[in-house]
mmCIF file of C-alpha atoms and ligand atoms in Angstrom:
data_model
loop_
_atom_site.group_PDB
_atom_site.id
_atom_site.type_symbol
_atom_site.label_atom_id
_atom_site.label_comp_id
_atom_site.label_asym_id
_atom_site.label_seq_id
_atom_site.Cartn_x
_atom_site.Cartn_y
_atom_site.Cartn_z
ATOM 1 C CA UNK A 1 -0.201 -0.247 0.126
ATOM 2 C CA UNK A 2 1.660 3.678 -0.691
ATOM 3 C CA UNK A 3 1.311 6.457 2.240
ATOM 4 C CA UNK A 4 -1.722 7.568 2.438
ATOM 5 C CA UNK A 5 0.116 11.826 1.519
ATOM 6 C CA UNK A 6 0.207 9.674 -2.176
ATOM 7 C CA UNK A 7 -3.444 9.259 -2.644
ATOM 8 C CA UNK A 8 -4.083 12.965 -1.753
ATOM 9 C CA UNK A 9 -1.189 14.294 -3.380
ATOM 10 C CA UNK A 10 -3.106 12.359 -6.589
ATOM 11 C CA UNK A 11 -6.246 13.544 -6.002
ATOM 12 C CA UNK A 12 -5.221 17.479 -6.024
ATOM 13 C CA UNK A 13 -3.196 17.448 -8.989
ATOM 14 C CA UNK A 14 -5.672 16.234 -10.877
ATOM 15 C CA UNK A 15 -8.705 18.661 -9.473
ATOM 16 C CA UNK A 16 -5.975 21.463 -9.984
ATOM 17 C CA UNK A 17 -5.156 20.301 -13.244
ATOM 18 C CA UNK A 18 -9.527 20.279 -13.984
ATOM 19 C CA UNK A 19 -9.812 23.737 -12.409
ATOM 20 C CA UNK A 20 -6.830 24.637 -14.751
ATOM 21 C CA UNK A 21 -9.048 23.234 -17.325
ATOM 22 C CA UNK A 22 -12.211 25.378 -17.045
ATOM 23 C CA UNK A 23 -10.523 28.365 -16.741
ATOM 24 C CA UNK A 24 -8.400 27.820 -20.082
ATOM 25 C CA UNK A 25 -5.662 28.314 -18.271
ATOM 26 C CA UNK A 26 -1.902 26.460 -19.108
ATOM 27 C CA UNK A 27 -0.998 23.866 -15.812
ATOM 28 C CA UNK A 28 2.122 25.713 -15.342
ATOM 29 C CA UNK A 29 0.517 28.754 -13.827
ATOM 30 C CA UNK A 30 -0.815 27.046 -10.767
ATOM 31 C CA UNK A 31 2.021 26.669 -8.442
ATOM 32 C CA UNK A 32 0.814 23.547 -5.588
ATOM 33 C CA UNK A 33 2.251 24.772 -2.257
ATOM 34 C CA UNK A 34 2.010 21.399 -0.256
ATOM 35 C CA UNK A 35 1.677 22.887 3.431
ATOM 36 C CA UNK A 36 3.757 20.223 5.592
ATOM 37 C CA UNK A 37 2.929 22.506 8.650
ATOM 38 C CA UNK A 38 3.051 19.524 12.479
ATOM 39 C CA UNK A 39 3.635 16.797 10.040
ATOM 40 C CA UNK A 40 6.579 15.277 10.608
ATOM 41 C CA UNK A 41 9.780 14.116 8.336
ATOM 42 C CA UNK A 42 8.026 10.849 8.027
ATOM 43 C CA UNK A 43 5.244 12.093 6.053
ATOM 44 C CA UNK A 44 6.738 14.143 4.130
ATOM 45 C CA UNK A 45 9.550 11.849 2.337
ATOM 46 C CA UNK A 46 7.285 10.510 0.562
ATOM 47 C CA UNK A 47 5.887 13.508 -1.234
ATOM 48 C CA UNK A 48 9.258 14.812 -1.650
ATOM 49 C CA UNK A 49 9.432 11.471 -3.439
ATOM 50 C CA UNK A 50 7.113 11.350 -5.658
ATOM 51 C CA UNK A 51 8.186 14.649 -7.004
ATOM 52 C CA UNK A 52 6.925 17.660 -5.033
ATOM 53 C CA UNK A 53 9.106 19.987 -4.569
ATOM 54 C CA UNK A 54 7.081 23.254 -2.892
ATOM 55 C CA UNK A 55 6.241 22.418 0.705
ATOM 56 C CA UNK A 56 4.833 25.661 3.014
ATOM 57 C CA UNK A 57 5.643 25.627 6.614
ATOM 58 C CA UNK A 58 3.571 28.177 8.820
ATOM 59 C CA UNK A 59 6.600 28.959 12.080
ATOM 60 C CA UNK A 60 9.748 29.669 11.066
ATOM 61 C CA UNK A 61 11.161 27.541 14.507
ATOM 62 C CA UNK A 62 9.383 24.405 13.072
ATOM 63 C CA UNK A 63 10.662 24.602 9.540
ATOM 64 C CA UNK A 64 14.092 25.239 11.011
ATOM 65 C CA UNK A 65 14.402 21.731 13.202
ATOM 66 C CA UNK A 66 12.276 20.061 10.288
ATOM 67 C CA UNK A 67 13.453 21.006 6.588
ATOM 68 C CA UNK A 68 18.152 21.005 7.076
ATOM 69 C CA UNK A 69 17.520 17.350 6.414
ATOM 70 C CA UNK A 70 14.966 17.162 4.205
ATOM 71 C CA UNK A 71 16.529 20.243 1.918
ATOM 72 C CA UNK A 72 20.157 18.141 1.584
ATOM 73 C CA UNK A 73 18.087 15.266 0.615
ATOM 74 C CA UNK A 74 16.000 17.093 -2.016
ATOM 75 C CA UNK A 75 18.580 19.921 -4.073
ATOM 76 C CA UNK A 76 15.994 22.204 -5.390
ATOM 77 C CA UNK A 77 13.161 21.547 -2.887
ATOM 78 C CA UNK A 78 11.336 25.395 -2.279
ATOM 79 C CA UNK A 79 10.504 26.386 0.847
ATOM 80 C CA UNK A 80 7.429 28.986 1.385
ATOM 81 C CA UNK A 81 6.383 31.170 5.275
ATOM 82 C CA UNK A 82 2.846 31.584 5.210
ATOM 83 C CA UNK A 83 1.824 31.743 8.750
ATOM 84 C CA UNK A 84 2.829 35.908 10.691
ATOM 85 C CA UNK A 85 6.785 36.425 11.156
ATOM 86 C CA UNK A 86 7.648 38.420 13.523
ATOM 87 C CA UNK A 87 10.486 41.699 12.295
ATOM 88 C CA UNK A 88 13.086 39.909 14.707
ATOM 89 C CA UNK A 89 12.772 36.752 12.702
ATOM 90 C CA UNK A 90 13.164 37.836 9.344
ATOM 91 C CA UNK A 91 17.198 37.158 8.892
ATOM 92 C CA UNK A 92 16.719 33.645 9.745
ATOM 93 C CA UNK A 93 12.978 33.331 7.350
ATOM 94 C CA UNK A 94 15.207 35.116 4.812
ATOM 95 C CA UNK A 95 18.676 32.012 5.404
ATOM 96 C CA UNK A 96 15.475 29.141 4.552
ATOM 97 C CA UNK A 97 12.429 30.222 3.327
ATOM 98 C CA UNK A 98 12.206 31.113 -1.063
ATOM 99 C CA UNK A 99 8.771 32.837 -0.803
ATOM 100 C CA UNK A 100 7.564 34.754 2.189
ATOM 101 C CA UNK A 101 3.111 35.205 1.846
ATOM 102 C CA UNK A 102 3.020 37.385 4.851
ATOM 103 C CA UNK A 103 4.142 40.838 4.292
ATOM 104 C CA UNK A 104 1.770 42.680 6.661
ATOM 105 C CA UNK A 105 3.658 45.507 8.554
ATOM 106 C CA UNK A 106 5.837 48.724 8.206
ATOM 107 C CA UNK A 107 7.935 46.797 10.557
ATOM 108 C CA UNK A 108 8.795 43.947 9.127
ATOM 109 C CA UNK A 109 9.497 45.930 6.021
ATOM 110 C CA UNK A 110 12.255 47.837 8.257
ATOM 111 C CA UNK A 111 13.448 44.311 9.079
ATOM 112 C CA UNK A 112 13.506 42.698 5.501
ATOM 113 C CA UNK A 113 14.868 45.908 4.315
ATOM 114 C CA UNK A 114 18.008 45.364 5.962
ATOM 115 C CA UNK A 115 18.384 42.083 5.828
ATOM 116 C CA UNK A 116 17.587 40.956 2.673
ATOM 117 C CA UNK A 117 20.220 42.858 0.387
ATOM 118 C CA UNK A 118 22.647 41.403 2.679
ATOM 119 C CA UNK A 119 21.775 37.432 2.064
ATOM 120 C CA UNK A 120 22.547 37.444 -0.976
ATOM 121 C CA UNK A 121 19.390 35.848 -1.737
ATOM 122 C CA UNK A 122 16.575 36.474 -3.470
ATOM 123 C CA UNK A 123 12.666 35.788 -1.732
ATOM 124 C CA UNK A 124 9.228 36.311 -3.420
ATOM 125 C CA UNK A 125 7.079 38.632 -0.789
ATOM 126 C CA UNK A 126 3.515 38.168 -1.163
ATOM 127 C CA UNK A 127 1.868 40.756 0.994
ATOM 128 C CA UNK A 128 -1.075 39.622 2.723
ATOM 129 C CA UNK A 129 -4.799 41.324 1.856
ATOM 130 C CA UNK A 130 -6.760 40.974 5.107
ATOM 131 C CA UNK A 131 -9.988 41.030 2.621
ATOM 132 C CA UNK A 132 -12.416 40.746 5.508
ATOM 133 C CA UNK A 133 -10.876 43.203 7.339
ATOM 134 C CA UNK A 134 -10.789 40.926 10.782
ATOM 135 C CA UNK A 135 -9.677 42.231 13.715
ATOM 136 C CA UNK A 136 -7.311 38.795 14.764
ATOM 137 C CA UNK A 137 -6.568 37.876 11.639
ATOM 138 C CA UNK A 138 -3.158 39.315 9.738
ATOM 139 C CA UNK A 139 -3.357 41.800 6.971
ATOM 140 C CA UNK A 140 -3.083 44.567 5.887
ATOM 141 C CA UNK A 141 -6.554 46.082 4.839
ATOM 142 C CA UNK A 142 -8.428 46.359 1.333
ATOM 143 C CA UNK A 143 -8.067 50.814 1.456
ATOM 144 C CA UNK A 144 -4.681 50.284 2.666
ATOM 145 C CA UNK A 145 -3.078 48.064 -0.244
ATOM 146 C CA UNK A 146 -2.071 50.719 -2.425
ATOM 147 C CA UNK A 147 -0.324 52.439 -0.426
ATOM 148 C CA UNK A 148 1.845 49.792 1.695
ATOM 149 C CA UNK A 149 2.724 47.965 -1.517
ATOM 150 C CA UNK A 150 3.998 51.659 -3.255
ATOM 151 C CA UNK A 151 5.635 52.334 0.449
ATOM 152 C CA UNK A 152 7.347 48.464 0.152
ATOM 153 C CA UNK A 153 9.352 49.307 -3.054
ATOM 154 C CA UNK A 154 9.779 52.966 -2.150
ATOM 155 C CA UNK A 155 10.397 53.611 1.493
ATOM 156 C CA UNK A 156 12.018 49.944 1.911
ATOM 157 C CA UNK A 157 13.687 48.840 -1.649
ATOM 158 C CA UNK A 158 11.063 45.427 -1.191
ATOM 159 C CA UNK A 159 10.165 44.266 -4.727
ATOM 160 C CA UNK A 160 6.877 42.727 -3.894
ATOM 161 C CA UNK A 161 5.485 39.654 -6.522
ATOM 162 C CA UNK A 162 2.076 38.952 -5.472
ATOM 163 C CA UNK A 163 -1.033 38.990 -3.094
ATOM 164 C CA UNK A 164 -2.589 37.007 -0.491
ATOM 165 C CA UNK A 165 -5.281 35.824 0.882
ATOM 166 C CA UNK A 166 -7.088 33.495 3.721
ATOM 167 C CA UNK A 167 -11.049 34.133 3.063
ATOM 168 C CA UNK A 168 -12.882 34.179 6.305
ATOM 169 C CA UNK A 169 -13.543 30.827 7.522
ATOM 170 C CA UNK A 170 -17.427 31.150 7.240
ATOM 171 C CA UNK A 171 -17.846 33.174 3.955
ATOM 172 C CA UNK A 172 -18.205 32.363 -0.069
ATOM 173 C CA UNK A 173 -14.254 32.931 -1.145
ATOM 174 C CA UNK A 174 -15.119 33.984 -4.136
ATOM 175 C CA UNK A 175 -15.559 37.535 -3.714
ATOM 176 C CA UNK A 176 -12.218 37.852 -1.470
ATOM 177 C CA UNK A 177 -10.600 36.294 -4.485
ATOM 178 C CA UNK A 178 -11.741 38.723 -6.711
ATOM 179 C CA UNK A 179 -11.009 41.340 -4.492
ATOM 180 C CA UNK A 180 -6.948 40.053 -4.330
ATOM 181 C CA UNK A 181 -7.264 39.537 -7.844
ATOM 182 C CA UNK A 182 -9.194 43.565 -7.956
ATOM 183 C CA UNK A 183 -6.286 44.563 -5.632
ATOM 184 C CA UNK A 184 -3.514 42.856 -7.442
ATOM 185 C CA UNK A 185 -3.667 43.989 -11.247
ATOM 186 C CA UNK A 186 -4.288 47.768 -10.616
ATOM 187 C CA UNK A 187 -0.752 47.700 -8.434
ATOM 188 C CA UNK A 188 0.838 45.975 -11.681
ATOM 189 C CA UNK A 189 1.514 42.988 -9.583
ATOM 190 C CA UNK A 190 0.906 38.812 -11.168
ATOM 191 C CA UNK A 191 1.324 37.065 -8.108
ATOM 192 C CA UNK A 192 -1.747 35.774 -6.317
ATOM 193 C CA UNK A 193 -1.348 33.458 -3.447
ATOM 194 C CA UNK A 194 -4.952 31.917 -2.376
ATOM 195 C CA UNK A 195 -6.615 28.972 -2.331
ATOM 196 C CA UNK A 196 -6.511 26.021 0.473
ATOM 197 C CA UNK A 197 -7.735 22.238 0.468
ATOM 198 C CA UNK A 198 -11.544 23.465 0.522
ATOM 199 C CA UNK A 199 -11.570 25.864 -2.365
ATOM 200 C CA UNK A 200 -8.437 25.989 -4.377
ATOM 201 C CA UNK A 201 -10.239 25.159 -7.435
ATOM 202 C CA UNK A 202 -11.887 27.948 -6.689
ATOM 203 C CA UNK A 203 -9.135 30.043 -6.582
ATOM 204 C CA UNK A 204 -8.063 29.018 -9.845
ATOM 205 C CA UNK A 205 -10.488 30.437 -11.359
ATOM 206 C CA UNK A 206 -10.006 33.775 -9.991
ATOM 207 C CA UNK A 207 -6.469 33.579 -11.264
ATOM 208 C CA UNK A 208 -4.014 32.189 -8.401
ATOM 209 C CA UNK A 209 -0.755 31.254 -9.140
ATOM 210 C CA UNK A 210 -0.134 29.265 -5.358
ATOM 211 C CA UNK A 211 -2.268 28.014 -3.695
ATOM 212 C CA UNK A 212 -1.764 27.012 0.146
ATOM 213 C CA UNK A 213 -2.900 22.746 0.035
ATOM 214 C CA UNK A 214 -2.453 20.991 3.561
ATOM 215 C CA UNK A 215 -5.202 19.122 4.668
ATOM 216 C CA UNK A 216 -5.701 17.553 1.167
ATOM 217 C CA UNK A 217 -2.356 15.970 0.750
ATOM 218 C CA UNK A 218 -1.465 15.360 5.214
ATOM 219 C CA UNK A 219 -4.840 14.501 6.524
ATOM 220 C CA UNK A 220 -6.179 15.926 9.473
ATOM 221 C CA UNK A 221 -3.616 17.993 11.854
HETATM 222 C C1 PLP W 1 -2.447 25.470 7.472
HETATM 223 C C2 PLP W 1 -2.730 26.410 5.931
HETATM 224 C C3 PLP W 1 -3.425 26.350 4.981
HETATM 225 C C4 PLP W 1 -2.839 25.360 4.417
HETATM 226 O O1 PLP W 1 -4.521 24.839 5.047
HETATM 227 P P1 PLP W 1 -5.544 23.650 4.760
HETATM 228 O O2 PLP W 1 -6.829 23.703 4.950
HETATM 229 O O3 PLP W 1 -4.637 22.429 5.543
HETATM 230 O O4 PLP W 1 -5.368 22.889 2.882
HETATM 231 C C5 PLP W 1 -3.252 26.821 3.856
HETATM 232 N N1 PLP W 1 -2.833 28.644 4.092
HETATM 233 C C6 PLP W 1 -2.666 29.022 4.868
HETATM 234 C C7 PLP W 1 -2.233 30.410 5.833
HETATM 235 C C8 PLP W 1 -2.200 27.942 6.192
HETATM 236 O O5 PLP W 1 -1.751 28.434 7.647
#
């Protein structure tokens, strides 16, 4: 019997392919980020062995503890930080991650503006938009997004690649995806990190270039 993660990965791949076809998009226009947070290396290895090369983690410390041996076994694997980042962990994050999806505060931008050039690494940055304007959720309010994106470029010298959103759990995701896509377009940003296990097909319909899928691959956390 093959490990359960492989059935999950195959099913997710199939649904991404179908969603791309329905949206008349190339499969290569969507990057699957396999979200391995909370899962041990033993659960991740079969997914690496199957060829998956982009993974998401939401904590710097957990990723630092878990990933170095896995990265050594599979060079060319990219790690994306999808959870909140404290400014004082920016340096560690930049050393380990190839992309950060949670740029959302001036203090973090200031820290990244310092550590990124010094690191010599290229890290793709996404600004998180709090599309539902939920007080408990991270992210820039939609009405502040244009000014924040401009400040990233002009004040901190950060090249922003795209936007990320996490729709409210109790709402239809489509309007949140549409809003995120609209803000990206008017700011000339081409990448959209949106869609999780429950809604990645919808996100692809609305232009997602990066889908962050955890439980549909690895099972319940
Ligand atoms: C955990 C997490 C995911 C994956 O969620 P699933 O529902 O398990 O697919 C995606 N994005 C973020 C920001 C997460 O924290």
